[in-house]
Coordinates of C-alpha atoms and ligand atoms in Angstrom, one line a residue:
M1 CA 78.1 119.8 100.8
G2 CA 80.6 117.4 99.4
F3 CA 83.4 118.3 97.2
Y4 CA 82.3 118.0 94.1
E5 CA 79.1 119.3 94.8
E6 CA 80.7 122.3 96.0
L7 CA 82.4 122.7 92.6
G8 CA 79.3 122.5 90.9
L9 CA 79.6 119.1 89.2
R10 CA 77.6 116.5 89.0
T11 CA 78.7 112.8 89.7
V12 CA 78.3 110.3 87.3
I13 CA 77.2 106.3 87.4
N14 CA 79.9 104.7 85.4
A15 CA 78.2 102.0 83.6
S16 CA 81.2 102.3 80.9
G17 CA 83.9 100.1 82.6
T18 CA 87.4 101.7 83.6
L19 CA 87.3 104.8 81.5
T20 CA 90.6 107.3 81.9
R21 CA 88.0 110.5 81.5
L22 CA 85.5 109.7 84.3
G23 CA 88.1 108.5 86.3
G24 CA 88.7 104.7 86.1
S25 CA 88.0 102.8 89.2
R26 CA 86.6 103.4 92.9
M27 CA 89.8 102.8 95.1
A28 CA 88.7 100.7 98.1
P29 CA 88.5 102.6 101.9
E30 CA 92.2 100.4 102.2
T31 CA 93.7 102.0 99.4
L32 CA 92.8 105.3 100.0
A33 CA 93.6 104.8 103.9
A34 CA 97.3 103.7 102.7
M35 CA 97.6 106.6 100.5
A36 CA 96.5 109.4 103.6
E37 CA 98.7 107.8 105.7
A38 CA 101.8 107.7 103.1
A39 CA 101.1 111.6 102.7
A40 CA 101.4 111.8 106.3
A41 CA 104.8 111.1 106.6
F42 CA 108.4 111.5 104.3
V43 CA 110.1 108.8 102.9
P44 CA 113.1 108.4 100.8
I45 CA 111.4 107.6 97.2
D46 CA 114.1 105.2 95.7
E47 CA 113.6 102.8 98.7
L48 CA 109.8 103.2 98.7
Q49 CA 110.0 102.1 95.0
A50 CA 112.5 99.2 95.8
R51 CA 109.8 97.9 98.1
A52 CA 107.0 98.3 95.7
G53 CA 109.3 96.4 93.0
E54 CA 109.8 93.8 94.9
I55 CA 106.1 93.3 95.8
I56 CA 105.1 94.0 92.1
A57 CA 107.7 91.4 91.7
G58 CA 106.2 88.7 93.5
N59 CA 103.0 89.4 91.8
T60 CA 104.0 89.0 88.0
G61 CA 106.9 86.7 88.2
A62 CA 109.0 89.4 86.7
E63 CA 112.6 89.5 88.2
A64 CA 112.0 93.6 89.5
G65 CA 109.1 95.9 89.1
Y66 CA 108.2 99.6 88.9
V67 CA 105.5 101.9 89.8
V68 CA 104.9 104.3 86.8
S69 CA 101.8 107.2 86.5
G70 CA 99.8 105.2 84.1
A71 CA 100.6 102.4 82.0
A72 CA 100.9 105.1 78.7
A73 CA 104.2 106.3 81.3
G74 CA 105.2 102.8 81.2
L75 CA 105.7 102.2 78.0
S76 CA 107.6 105.7 77.6
L77 CA 109.6 104.6 80.3
G78 CA 110.2 101.2 79.3
V79 CA 111.5 101.8 75.4
A80 CA 113.6 105.0 77.0
A81 CA 115.4 102.2 79.0
C82 CA 115.2 99.6 76.4
I83 CA 117.2 102.6 74.3
A84 CA 119.2 103.6 76.9
G85 CA 120.3 101.0 79.2
M86 CA 122.9 102.1 81.5
D87 CA 124.1 105.0 79.6
V88 CA 124.6 108.6 81.3
A89 CA 125.4 110.4 78.3
A90 CA 122.4 108.6 76.2
M91 CA 120.2 108.5 79.0
D92 CA 120.5 112.8 79.2
R93 CA 120.4 113.0 75.3
L94 CA 116.8 111.4 75.8
P95 CA 113.9 112.0 73.6
D96 CA 116.7 112.9 70.9
T97 CA 117.8 109.6 69.8
T98 CA 120.4 110.8 67.1
G99 CA 123.2 108.0 67.2
L100 CA 121.1 105.8 69.6
K101 CA 118.6 102.9 69.1
D102 CA 115.5 104.9 67.4
E103 CA 113.3 102.2 66.0
V104 CA 110.7 99.8 67.5
V105 CA 109.4 97.2 65.5
V106 CA 105.3 96.4 65.9
Q107 CA 102.6 94.2 64.1
R108 CA 100.4 96.3 61.5
G109 CA 97.6 94.7 63.4
H110 CA 99.0 95.6 66.5
R111 CA 98.8 99.8 65.7
N112 CA 97.0 101.8 68.1
A113 CA 96.4 104.9 69.3
Y114 CA 98.8 104.0 72.7
D115 CA 101.6 103.9 70.5
H116 CA 101.9 107.7 70.8
A117 CA 103.7 106.7 73.8
I118 CA 106.3 104.3 72.8
R119 CA 106.9 107.1 69.8
A120 CA 107.7 110.1 72.7
A121 CA 110.8 108.3 74.2
G122 CA 111.9 109.6 70.4
V123 CA 111.2 106.3 68.5
R124 CA 110.2 105.8 65.1
M125 CA 107.5 102.7 64.7
V126 CA 108.1 100.3 62.1
E127 CA 105.5 98.4 60.4
V128 CA 105.5 94.6 59.6
G129 CA 102.6 92.6 58.3
Y130 CA 99.6 92.6 56.0
L131 CA 96.4 93.5 56.3
G132 CA 94.7 90.8 55.0
Y133 CA 95.8 87.7 54.5
P134 CA 96.7 85.2 56.8
G135 CA 94.1 87.3 59.1
A136 CA 93.1 90.4 59.5
G137 CA 96.1 91.7 61.0
G138 CA 98.3 88.8 59.6
T139 CA 102.0 89.1 59.9
Y140 CA 104.8 86.3 59.3
G141 CA 107.9 85.6 61.2
W142 CA 110.1 86.6 58.8
Q143 CA 109.0 90.0 58.5
I144 CA 109.8 91.1 62.2
A145 CA 112.7 89.1 62.0
G146 CA 113.8 91.6 58.6
A147 CA 112.6 94.1 60.2
I148 CA 115.6 94.1 63.8
S149 CA 118.6 95.7 62.9
E150 CA 121.4 97.2 64.4
R151 CA 118.5 100.6 65.0
T152 CA 116.1 98.2 66.9
A153 CA 115.3 99.3 70.5
A154 CA 112.6 97.1 70.6
V155 CA 109.7 95.3 69.5
A156 CA 106.3 96.0 71.2
C157 CA 103.5 93.7 71.1
P158 CA 100.2 95.1 72.6
I159 CA 97.6 92.6 73.9
L160 CA 95.4 92.7 70.9
D161 CA 93.7 89.7 69.2
T162 CA 93.7 90.7 65.6
P163 CA 93.8 87.7 63.6
G164 CA 96.7 86.7 62.1
T165 CA 99.5 88.4 64.2
L166 CA 101.6 86.7 66.1
S167 CA 101.5 85.7 69.6
L168 CA 103.7 86.8 72.3
P169 CA 105.7 83.6 72.7
E170 CA 106.4 83.3 68.8
V171 CA 107.6 87.6 69.3
C172 CA 109.7 86.9 72.1
Q173 CA 111.7 84.3 70.3
I174 CA 112.5 85.8 67.3
A175 CA 113.2 89.5 69.4
H176 CA 115.8 87.1 71.9
E177 CA 117.3 85.1 69.2
R178 CA 118.6 89.1 67.6
G179 CA 118.7 90.3 71.4
V180 CA 116.2 92.7 71.4
P181 CA 113.5 93.3 74.2
V182 CA 110.3 93.0 73.9
I183 CA 107.7 95.2 75.6
V184 CA 104.3 94.7 76.2
D185 CA 101.3 96.7 76.5
A186 CA 98.8 94.8 78.7
A187 CA 96.8 97.9 80.2
A188 CA 93.3 97.1 80.4
E189 CA 94.4 92.7 80.1
L190 CA 92.8 92.4 84.0
P191 CA 91.0 90.3 84.5
P192 CA 91.5 87.4 84.1
R193 CA 94.6 87.6 87.2
G194 CA 96.4 85.2 85.7
N195 CA 97.3 87.5 83.3
L196 CA 99.5 89.5 85.9
R197 CA 101.8 86.6 85.0
R198 CA 100.7 85.6 81.8
F199 CA 103.3 87.9 79.9
I200 CA 106.0 87.5 81.9
A201 CA 106.0 84.1 81.7
E202 CA 105.7 83.9 78.0
G203 CA 109.0 85.9 77.4
A204 CA 108.3 89.4 77.9
D205 CA 111.2 91.9 79.0
L206 CA 108.6 94.4 79.8
V207 CA 105.2 94.5 80.8
V208 CA 102.9 97.1 81.9
F209 CA 99.4 97.7 83.4
S210 CA 96.4 100.6 84.5
G211 CA 96.7 101.0 88.1
G212 CA 93.2 102.7 87.3
K213 CA 91.3 99.7 85.8
A214 CA 91.1 96.6 87.1
I215 CA 93.3 96.2 89.5
G216 CA 91.6 99.7 91.5
G217 CA 94.8 101.9 92.5
P218 CA 95.3 105.6 91.8
Q219 CA 93.8 106.7 88.0
A220 CA 97.7 108.2 87.3
S221 CA 99.1 104.9 88.1
G222 CA 100.7 101.9 86.2
I223 CA 102.7 98.5 86.6
L224 CA 106.1 98.3 84.8
A225 CA 107.2 95.2 85.4
G226 CA 110.3 92.9 83.7
R227 CA 113.8 92.5 83.8
A228 CA 115.8 93.9 86.6
D229 CA 118.5 95.7 84.3
L230 CA 116.0 97.7 82.4
I231 CA 114.1 98.6 85.5
A232 CA 117.2 99.9 87.3
S233 CA 117.3 102.3 83.9
V234 CA 114.2 103.2 84.4
A235 CA 114.5 104.4 87.7
L236 CA 117.9 106.4 87.4
Q237 CA 115.5 108.2 84.3
H238 CA 112.8 108.6 86.3
Q239 CA 113.3 109.5 90.1
D240 CA 114.5 112.9 91.4
M241 CA 118.2 112.8 90.5
D242 CA 119.2 116.3 92.1
V243 CA 122.0 113.9 94.2
R244 CA 125.6 114.5 95.4
A245 CA 127.8 111.4 94.3
Q246 CA 129.1 111.3 98.1
T247 CA 125.6 110.9 99.8
W248 CA 123.8 108.9 96.8
A249 CA 122.1 106.4 97.9
W250 CA 122.8 104.0 94.7
R251 CA 126.8 104.8 94.9
P252 CA 127.8 101.8 95.0
L253 CA 127.1 101.6 91.1
L254 CA 129.3 104.3 90.9
E255 CA 132.3 102.2 92.6
A256 CA 131.7 99.1 90.9
G257 CA 131.8 101.7 87.5
H258 CA 128.3 100.3 86.4
L259 CA 127.8 103.6 85.8
S260 CA 129.9 106.7 84.5
G261 CA 128.7 108.8 86.3
I262 CA 125.0 110.0 88.0
P263 CA 122.1 111.1 85.4
H264 CA 120.5 114.1 86.0
Q265 CA 117.2 114.6 85.7
G266 CA 115.4 112.5 83.1
F267 CA 113.2 112.0 79.9
G268 CA 110.9 110.1 83.0
R269 CA 110.9 113.5 85.3
A270 CA 108.1 114.9 83.7
M271 CA 105.8 111.7 84.4
K272 CA 106.7 111.6 88.4
V273 CA 105.1 109.7 90.9
G274 CA 104.3 110.7 94.2
R275 CA 104.8 108.2 97.4
E276 CA 100.8 108.9 97.9
E277 CA 100.2 106.5 94.5
I278 CA 102.9 103.8 95.5
A279 CA 101.4 103.2 98.3
G280 CA 98.1 103.4 96.9
L281 CA 99.2 101.4 94.0
V282 CA 100.7 98.5 96.2
T283 CA 97.7 98.4 98.3
A284 CA 95.5 97.7 95.6
L285 CA 97.7 95.5 93.8
R286 CA 97.3 93.3 97.1
R287 CA 93.9 93.4 97.4
Y288 CA 93.2 92.6 93.8
A289 CA 95.6 89.5 93.7
A290 CA 94.4 88.3 96.6
G291 CA 90.4 88.6 95.4
S292 CA 89.3 86.2 92.8
D293 CA 88.0 86.0 89.0
D294 CA 84.9 84.3 90.6
D295 CA 83.5 86.5 93.3
D296 CA 84.3 89.5 90.9
L297 CA 81.8 87.5 88.3
E298 CA 79.4 87.0 90.6
R299 CA 79.2 90.6 91.9
W300 CA 79.3 91.9 88.5
Q301 CA 76.4 89.6 87.9
R302 CA 73.9 91.1 90.3
C303 CA 74.4 94.7 88.6
L304 CA 73.7 93.1 85.0
D305 CA 70.8 91.1 86.4
P306 CA 68.1 93.9 87.7
I307 CA 69.0 96.0 83.6
E308 CA 68.3 92.9 81.8
Q309 CA 65.5 92.4 83.6
A310 CA 64.2 95.7 83.2
L311 CA 65.1 95.9 79.5
V312 CA 63.4 92.7 78.2
G313 CA 60.4 93.5 75.9
L314 CA 60.8 96.9 74.9
P315 CA 60.2 97.8 71.5
G316 CA 63.2 98.5 69.1
V317 CA 66.3 96.7 71.4
T318 CA 67.3 93.8 71.5
V319 CA 69.4 93.3 75.1
S320 CA 72.0 89.9 74.9
H321 CA 74.8 89.1 77.6
H322 CA 78.0 88.4 76.9
L323 CA 81.1 86.9 78.1
S324 CA 84.1 85.7 76.4
P325 CA 85.8 82.4 77.7
R326 CA 88.9 84.8 77.3
R327 CA 88.0 87.5 79.7
P328 CA 85.8 87.0 83.0
L329 CA 83.9 90.2 82.4
P330 CA 80.4 89.9 81.5
S331 CA 78.8 93.0 80.3
L332 CA 74.8 93.7 78.4
R333 CA 74.7 94.3 74.8
L334 CA 72.2 96.5 73.5
S335 CA 71.6 96.9 70.3
F336 CA 68.8 99.0 68.5
D337 CA 66.7 98.0 65.1
G338 CA 65.5 100.4 62.8
D339 CA 67.0 102.6 60.1
S340 CA 69.7 104.5 61.9
P341 CA 70.4 102.6 65.2
G342 CA 74.2 104.4 65.2
T343 CA 72.1 107.9 65.8
R344 CA 69.5 106.5 68.1
A345 CA 72.3 104.9 70.1
Y346 CA 73.9 108.5 70.4
D347 CA 71.0 109.9 70.8
V348 CA 70.4 107.4 73.7
V349 CA 74.3 108.3 75.5
N350 CA 73.5 112.0 75.3
R351 CA 70.1 111.7 77.3
L352 CA 71.7 109.5 80.0
M353 CA 74.7 111.8 80.2
G354 CA 72.5 115.1 80.5
G355 CA 70.0 113.2 82.9
D356 CA 70.2 113.7 86.8
P357 CA 72.0 111.4 88.1
A358 CA 73.8 111.2 84.8
I359 CA 74.5 107.8 83.4
A360 CA 77.7 106.7 81.2
L361 CA 77.4 103.5 79.0
D362 CA 80.4 102.0 76.8
Q363 CA 79.7 103.5 73.2
S364 CA 82.5 102.2 71.8
A365 CA 80.3 100.2 69.1
A366 CA 77.2 102.6 69.4
E367 CA 77.9 103.9 65.3
L368 CA 77.0 100.4 64.7
G369 CA 74.0 100.7 67.0
S370 CA 74.8 99.2 69.8
L371 CA 75.7 100.4 73.7
T372 CA 77.3 98.6 76.6
V373 CA 76.8 97.8 80.0
N374 CA 79.8 97.2 81.1
P375 CA 79.3 96.5 85.4
Q376 CA 83.1 97.6 86.6
G377 CA 82.0 101.0 87.9
L378 CA 78.8 99.9 89.0
T379 CA 77.6 99.3 92.4
V380 CA 74.1 97.2 93.2
D381 CA 72.5 100.7 94.2
E382 CA 73.6 102.2 91.1
A383 CA 72.7 99.3 88.9
A384 CA 69.2 99.4 89.9
I385 CA 69.1 103.5 89.0
V386 CA 70.7 102.5 85.4
A387 CA 68.0 100.1 85.3
Q388 CA 65.2 102.4 86.0
R389 CA 66.2 104.8 83.7
L390 CA 67.4 102.9 80.7
R391 CA 63.9 101.5 80.7
R392 CA 62.3 105.1 80.9
V393 CA 64.6 106.4 78.2
L394 CA 64.0 103.4 75.9
G395 CA 60.3 102.8 77.0
Ligands
PLP401 C1 94.2 102.3 79.2 C2 95.0 101.7 78.4 C3 96.5 102.3 78.2 C4 96.7 103.4 79.1 O1 96.8 103.2 80.5 P1 97.3 104.0 81.4 O2 97.5 103.7 82.8 O3 95.8 104.9 81.3 O4 97.9 105.0 81.2 C5 97.6 102.2 77.4 N1 96.9 101.1 76.6 C6 95.8 100.2 76.4 C7 95.8 99.0 75.0 C8 95.1 100.7 77.1 O5 93.8 100.2 77.3

């Protein structure tokens, strides 16, 4: 009997993408093996993080890298580093930012639910820009420039293409002229693989990616890549710091006067990662970087084709195929006709999840009467089951 079965749980066929609430992505056997192997021996975590960081740097073009417990944790830790730098007393005070830089500037059209992770570091979001002209979330450069002050810890720039918002290179230019770092939330911006390097190349000081989404690493893992001084601050605020000056591996920092003392358990200690997550993330990242967007696209297309074929000619539903030029990730959209298409869409979601096996579709546009089949979490065999069940439920 399997683990989930023994607990009385049904597993789900995931046609909804890399959703955290279903477990993210499926790890490859090689990734699982690396985690099991890592768990079977002890290793100094600071040394393991340093090696993992070099591998992250090599795959992102950043100066340095770090394994975090998710992209959201990467945002919290990244902002903590922008606030405290190498100031041990400031590290100790966080998330109380009294007397410290306590603001993060963001474009209004970039606000999203994950900025809670930024605020967790003790900062207040300072919004600039309009809703409306020159685009749904229009911002002028002078608005960002005018919002930056000696209280600004960072400018946050999540990768959302809200029309009218300033691009990352424009934001970086304005922020850097004023000595302020830019932190990029690119949690779900893979594929394309080129994005692993793109945001660093465009000037970001720190970039976060989820490890448990497209990369296929452990669900509770993520990547923080960027400036070496900020990554060093992250390490000091994240790792177990119950150390002694006489034996601490980083004691040269004390001797050189770069640190006024040893920080104790910091802000990030509540977001720790184990050697298993680090091993899994590194293995998954290497696999992902060695793969190709075209191969993924072909595999995903093989999952979607039978579903699309099964749905042609069903009454009351229009099936369309989507592929954005920016994002090599195909999907199928089922749009319901009739009076209350949103109600029908939610009803279909509930019937699929209540069936056996349970099937999850992407319901982010259900309100508007459409559901999306996202192939990232599907095998070809599962896709055949999805095709069959959808036909029955919609027929
Ligand atoms: C998924 C996501 C996150 C959170 O990533 P985790 O790795 O789950 O912590 C943050 N921001 C955006 C835009 C996301 O899509």
